[in-house]
XYZ file of C-alpha atoms in Angstrom:
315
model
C 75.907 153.677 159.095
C 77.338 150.251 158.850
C 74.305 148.795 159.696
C 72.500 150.408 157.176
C 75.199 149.480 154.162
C 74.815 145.872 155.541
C 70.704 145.862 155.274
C 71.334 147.746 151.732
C 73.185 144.886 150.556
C 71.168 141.866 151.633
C 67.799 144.061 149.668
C 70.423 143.950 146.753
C 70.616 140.430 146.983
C 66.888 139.617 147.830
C 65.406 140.214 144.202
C 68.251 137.905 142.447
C 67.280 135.217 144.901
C 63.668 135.408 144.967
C 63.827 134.978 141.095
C 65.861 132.263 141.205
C 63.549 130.443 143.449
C 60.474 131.067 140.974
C 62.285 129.644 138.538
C 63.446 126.888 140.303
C 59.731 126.359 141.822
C 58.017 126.615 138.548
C 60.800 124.081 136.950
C 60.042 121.590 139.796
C 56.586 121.751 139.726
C 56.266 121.043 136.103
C 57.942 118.065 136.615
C 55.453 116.385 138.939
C 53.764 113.570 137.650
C 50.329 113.871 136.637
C 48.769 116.689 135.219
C 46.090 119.403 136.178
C 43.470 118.365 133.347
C 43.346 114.931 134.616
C 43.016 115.950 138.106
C 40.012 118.356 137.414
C 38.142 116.087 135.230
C 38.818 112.894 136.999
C 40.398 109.591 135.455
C 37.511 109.266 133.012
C 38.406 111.947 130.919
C 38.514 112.006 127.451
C 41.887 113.313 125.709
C 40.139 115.985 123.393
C 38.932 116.563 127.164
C 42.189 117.035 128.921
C 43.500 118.941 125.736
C 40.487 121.388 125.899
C 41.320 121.985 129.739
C 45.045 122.487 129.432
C 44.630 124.994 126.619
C 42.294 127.153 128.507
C 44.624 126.927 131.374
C 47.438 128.242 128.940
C 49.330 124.794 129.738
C 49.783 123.923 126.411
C 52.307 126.446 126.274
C 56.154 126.294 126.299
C 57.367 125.983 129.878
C 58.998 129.755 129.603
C 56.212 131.535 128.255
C 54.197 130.080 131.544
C 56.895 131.734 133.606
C 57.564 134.873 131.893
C 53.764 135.385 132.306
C 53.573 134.675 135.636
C 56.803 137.001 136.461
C 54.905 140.087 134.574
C 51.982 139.384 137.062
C 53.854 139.086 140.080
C 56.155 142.209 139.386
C 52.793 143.851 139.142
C 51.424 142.447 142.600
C 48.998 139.638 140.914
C 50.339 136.123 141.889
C 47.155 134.609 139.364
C 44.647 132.449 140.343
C 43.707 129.350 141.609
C 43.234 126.832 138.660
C 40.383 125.169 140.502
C 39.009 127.628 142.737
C 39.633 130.499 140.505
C 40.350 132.697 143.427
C 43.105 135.081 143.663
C 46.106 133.417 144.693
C 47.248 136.605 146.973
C 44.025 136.678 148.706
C 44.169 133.046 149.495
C 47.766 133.302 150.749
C 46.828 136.396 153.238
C 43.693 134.794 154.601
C 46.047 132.027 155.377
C 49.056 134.207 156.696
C 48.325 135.051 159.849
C 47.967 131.145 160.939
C 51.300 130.133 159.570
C 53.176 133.289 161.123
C 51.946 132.859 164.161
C 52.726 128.909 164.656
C 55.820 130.172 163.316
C 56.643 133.159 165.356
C 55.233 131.912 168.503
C 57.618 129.211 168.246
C 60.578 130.995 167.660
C 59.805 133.478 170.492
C 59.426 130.251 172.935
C 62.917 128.647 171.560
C 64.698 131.495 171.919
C 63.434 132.500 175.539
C 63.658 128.509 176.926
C 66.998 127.760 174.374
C 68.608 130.629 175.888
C 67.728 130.499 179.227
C 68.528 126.759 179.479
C 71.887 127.189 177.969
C 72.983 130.025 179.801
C 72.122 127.979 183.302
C 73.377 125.167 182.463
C 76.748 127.032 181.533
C 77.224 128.575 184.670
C 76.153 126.078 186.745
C 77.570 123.534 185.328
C 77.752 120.135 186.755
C 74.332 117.421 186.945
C 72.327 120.679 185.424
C 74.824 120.389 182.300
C 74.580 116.730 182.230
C 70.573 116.799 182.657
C 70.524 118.992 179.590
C 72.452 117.027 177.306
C 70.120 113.921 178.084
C 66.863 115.452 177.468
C 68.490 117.035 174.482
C 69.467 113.952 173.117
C 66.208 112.427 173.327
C 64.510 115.478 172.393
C 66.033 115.525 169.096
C 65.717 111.952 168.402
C 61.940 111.549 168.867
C 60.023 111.645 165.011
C 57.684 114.566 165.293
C 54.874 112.943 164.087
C 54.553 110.283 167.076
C 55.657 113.157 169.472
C 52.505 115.143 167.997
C 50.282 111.997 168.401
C 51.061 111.867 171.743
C 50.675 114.974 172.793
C 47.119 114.712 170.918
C 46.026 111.988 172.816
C 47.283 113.148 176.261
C 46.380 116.801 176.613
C 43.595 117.268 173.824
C 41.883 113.649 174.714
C 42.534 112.289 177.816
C 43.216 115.215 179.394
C 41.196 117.828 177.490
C 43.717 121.106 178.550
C 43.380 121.781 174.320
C 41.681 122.027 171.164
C 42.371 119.135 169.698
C 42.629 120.867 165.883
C 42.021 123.939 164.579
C 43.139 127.543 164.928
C 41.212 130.274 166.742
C 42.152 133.878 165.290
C 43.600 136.102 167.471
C 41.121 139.255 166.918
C 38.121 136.850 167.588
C 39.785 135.748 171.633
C 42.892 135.805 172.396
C 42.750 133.604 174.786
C 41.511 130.725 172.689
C 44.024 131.766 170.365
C 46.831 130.936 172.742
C 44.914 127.931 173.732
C 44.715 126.771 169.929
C 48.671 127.096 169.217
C 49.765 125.578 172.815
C 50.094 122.339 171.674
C 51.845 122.503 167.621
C 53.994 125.176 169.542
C 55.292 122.465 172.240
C 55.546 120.031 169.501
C 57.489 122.032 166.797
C 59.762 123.713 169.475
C 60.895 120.729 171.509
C 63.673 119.908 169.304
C 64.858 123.579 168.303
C 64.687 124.618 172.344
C 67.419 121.839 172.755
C 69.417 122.553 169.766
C 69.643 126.142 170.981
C 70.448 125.333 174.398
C 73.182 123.147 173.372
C 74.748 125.704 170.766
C 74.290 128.369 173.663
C 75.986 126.572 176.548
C 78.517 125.580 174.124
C 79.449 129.299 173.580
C 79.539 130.128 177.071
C 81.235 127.580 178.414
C 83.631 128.212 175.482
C 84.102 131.958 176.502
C 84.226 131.265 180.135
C 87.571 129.132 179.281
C 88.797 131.620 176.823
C 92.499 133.906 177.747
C 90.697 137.763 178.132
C 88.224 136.434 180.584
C 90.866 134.643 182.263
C 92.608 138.203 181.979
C 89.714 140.025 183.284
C 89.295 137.843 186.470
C 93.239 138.149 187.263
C 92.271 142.104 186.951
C 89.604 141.623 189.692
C 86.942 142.075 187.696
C 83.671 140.971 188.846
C 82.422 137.592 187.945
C 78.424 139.580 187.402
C 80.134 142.175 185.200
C 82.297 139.136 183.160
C 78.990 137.360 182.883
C 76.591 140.051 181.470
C 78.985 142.344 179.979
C 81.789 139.971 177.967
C 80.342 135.949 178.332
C 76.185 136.293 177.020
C 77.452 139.217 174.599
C 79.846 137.486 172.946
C 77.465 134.249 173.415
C 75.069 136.123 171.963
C 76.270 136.610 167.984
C 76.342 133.078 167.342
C 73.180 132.128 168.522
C 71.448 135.134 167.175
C 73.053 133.985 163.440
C 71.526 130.217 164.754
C 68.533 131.417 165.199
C 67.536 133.326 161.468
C 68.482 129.826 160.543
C 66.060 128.578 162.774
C 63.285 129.660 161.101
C 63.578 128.480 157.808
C 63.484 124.765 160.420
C 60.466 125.736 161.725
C 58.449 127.439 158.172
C 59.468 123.095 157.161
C 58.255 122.406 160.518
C 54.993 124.164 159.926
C 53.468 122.069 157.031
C 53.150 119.318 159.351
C 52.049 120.755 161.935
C 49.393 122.350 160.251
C 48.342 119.407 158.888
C 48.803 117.285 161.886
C 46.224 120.014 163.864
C 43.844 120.563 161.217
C 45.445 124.563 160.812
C 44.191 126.305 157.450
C 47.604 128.037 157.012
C 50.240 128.304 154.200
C 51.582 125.067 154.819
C 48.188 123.190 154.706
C 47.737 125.194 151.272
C 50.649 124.264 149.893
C 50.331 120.414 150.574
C 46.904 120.645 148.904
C 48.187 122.530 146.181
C 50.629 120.354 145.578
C 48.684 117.376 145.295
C 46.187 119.163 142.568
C 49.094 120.377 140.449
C 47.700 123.810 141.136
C 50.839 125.743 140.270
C 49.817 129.167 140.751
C 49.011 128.594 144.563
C 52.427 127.026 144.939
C 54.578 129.819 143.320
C 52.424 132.293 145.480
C 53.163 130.271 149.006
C 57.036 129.673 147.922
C 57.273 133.420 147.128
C 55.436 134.095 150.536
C 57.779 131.855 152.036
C 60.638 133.267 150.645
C 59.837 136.705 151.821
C 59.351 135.737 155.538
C 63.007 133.585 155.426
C 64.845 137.346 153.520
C 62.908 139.641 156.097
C 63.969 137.284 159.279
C 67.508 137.541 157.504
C 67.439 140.889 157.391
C 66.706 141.198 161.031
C 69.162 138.605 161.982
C 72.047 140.377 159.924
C 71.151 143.682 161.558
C 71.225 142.557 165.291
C 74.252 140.529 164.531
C 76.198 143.388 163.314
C 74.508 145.336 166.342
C 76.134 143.080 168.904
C 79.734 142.870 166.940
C 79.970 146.221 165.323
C 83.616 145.344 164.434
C 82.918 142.102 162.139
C 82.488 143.474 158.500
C 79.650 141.665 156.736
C 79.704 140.392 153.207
């Protein structure tokens, strides 16, 4: 029952925060430099030109009739169109889905299996293991992405042609060359976030291992297997589970390079390109997107948490 009151609330709060990040979107992008007109006519545009353009496109209009316009569309399930393309902006963003979600996904699933696995070892063994860890996890999260991805390029797609070197494969097509297709902006995006995790993991462990009730527990005789799995990784566990929903709004970030970096047709890629044409309706329809994934991962994370710790209330 609890759990459900706690997912009840965080719906509550959804729809206040995904219209404040509309607004906030559709307030930024205005302010970008530059303006659609010139970018679909070209710099030798006229100014009756431009005008002509941007009053078709309804831009000549005050900034909040824009937006309330746009809101009545969305509430109805139309996110507009494409200013250039003149496709529909919700078609666009679904065809597109499916790339960034699983970059996105895949990642998390291999940060949380290596992060966690890594942290817990290291924890209870202790020692050069522990020390091992905190060097490659230094380094790890030092190295710029961009030269990491570069390298990794020109090692295992180039010289050493394991990969593709760009593009995606969908799943439903071969899942094999699916796999193959995401190996590489999956190693690249996750290095950094596997260490992180590992670090915040051990930290937990090694910080319950010390702690008075499982120093109570072992003067009781209880066994060190049962302290591990039943009191140490469950109370490890909350923590790193609340790390991790935070984890992915890292990696959705993380995924508009990536995409780009691997020649990946997904929201990120879209949004970059969007962005550059002032084409505003695509980029309130990927932020919204966006938005959505980050509230539903919430969601999730909020429920297991108060799965795990059934005694902490949640706000």
């Amino acid at each position: 029952m609890k759990i459900l009151i706690v997912l009840g609330r965080r719906l509550l709060w959804s729809i206040p925060l995904l219209f404040v990040v509309s607004i906030i979107t559709f307030a930024l992008a205005s302010l970008m430099p530059g303006d659609v007109a010139s970018v679909i006519l070209g710099t030798g545009a006229t100014p009756e030109q431009r005008a002509l353009i941007t009053e078709q496109l309804g831009l000549d209009q005050p900034l909040w009739v824009q937006y309330t316009s746009w809101l009545g569309g969305a509430l109805q399930g139309d996110l507009g169109s494409s200013v250039f393309s003149n496709e529909s902006v919700a078609g666009m963003l679904s065809s597109r889905l499916p790339v960034t979600l699983s970059l996105a996904f895949l990642t998390l699933i291999a940060c949380v299996l290596l992060g966690v696995l890594l942290g817990a070892l290291s924890a209870i063994r202790g020692g050069a293991l522990a020390r091992i860890l905190d060097a490659t996890s230094l380094i790890a999260m030092s190295i710029p992405s961009f030269w990491f991805a570069a390298v990794m390029i020109i090692v295992f797609a180039v010289a050493i042609p394991l990969f593709p070197v760009s593009g995606y494969v969908p799943f439903a097509d071969s899942p094999q060359l699916w796999f193959a297709s995401l190996v590489l902006p999956v190693f690249c995006l996750a290095t950094s976030s596997v260490a992180g995790l590992a670090l915040q993991m051990r930290g937990q462990m090694v910080a319950t291992f010390r702690s008075d009730f499982v120093k109570a527990l072992r003067a009781n005789g209880i066994s060190p297997r049962s302290i591990l799995y039943r009191h140490v990784l469950k109370n490890a566990a909350g923590p790193v589970v609340t790390l991790t929903g935070l984890l992915v709004v890292t990696l959705l970030g993380g995924t508009v390079f990536m995409e780009k970096v691997f020649g990946m047709a997904g929201l990120g890629t879209l949004a970059v390109n969007a962005t550059a044409r002032h084409d505003l309706p695509v980029i309130q329809g990927v932020v919204v997107y966006f938005t959505l994934v980050v509230i539903v991962v919430n969601l999730i994370t909020d429920v297991a948490y108060a799965a795990l710790n059934p005694k902490v209330v949640t706000s």
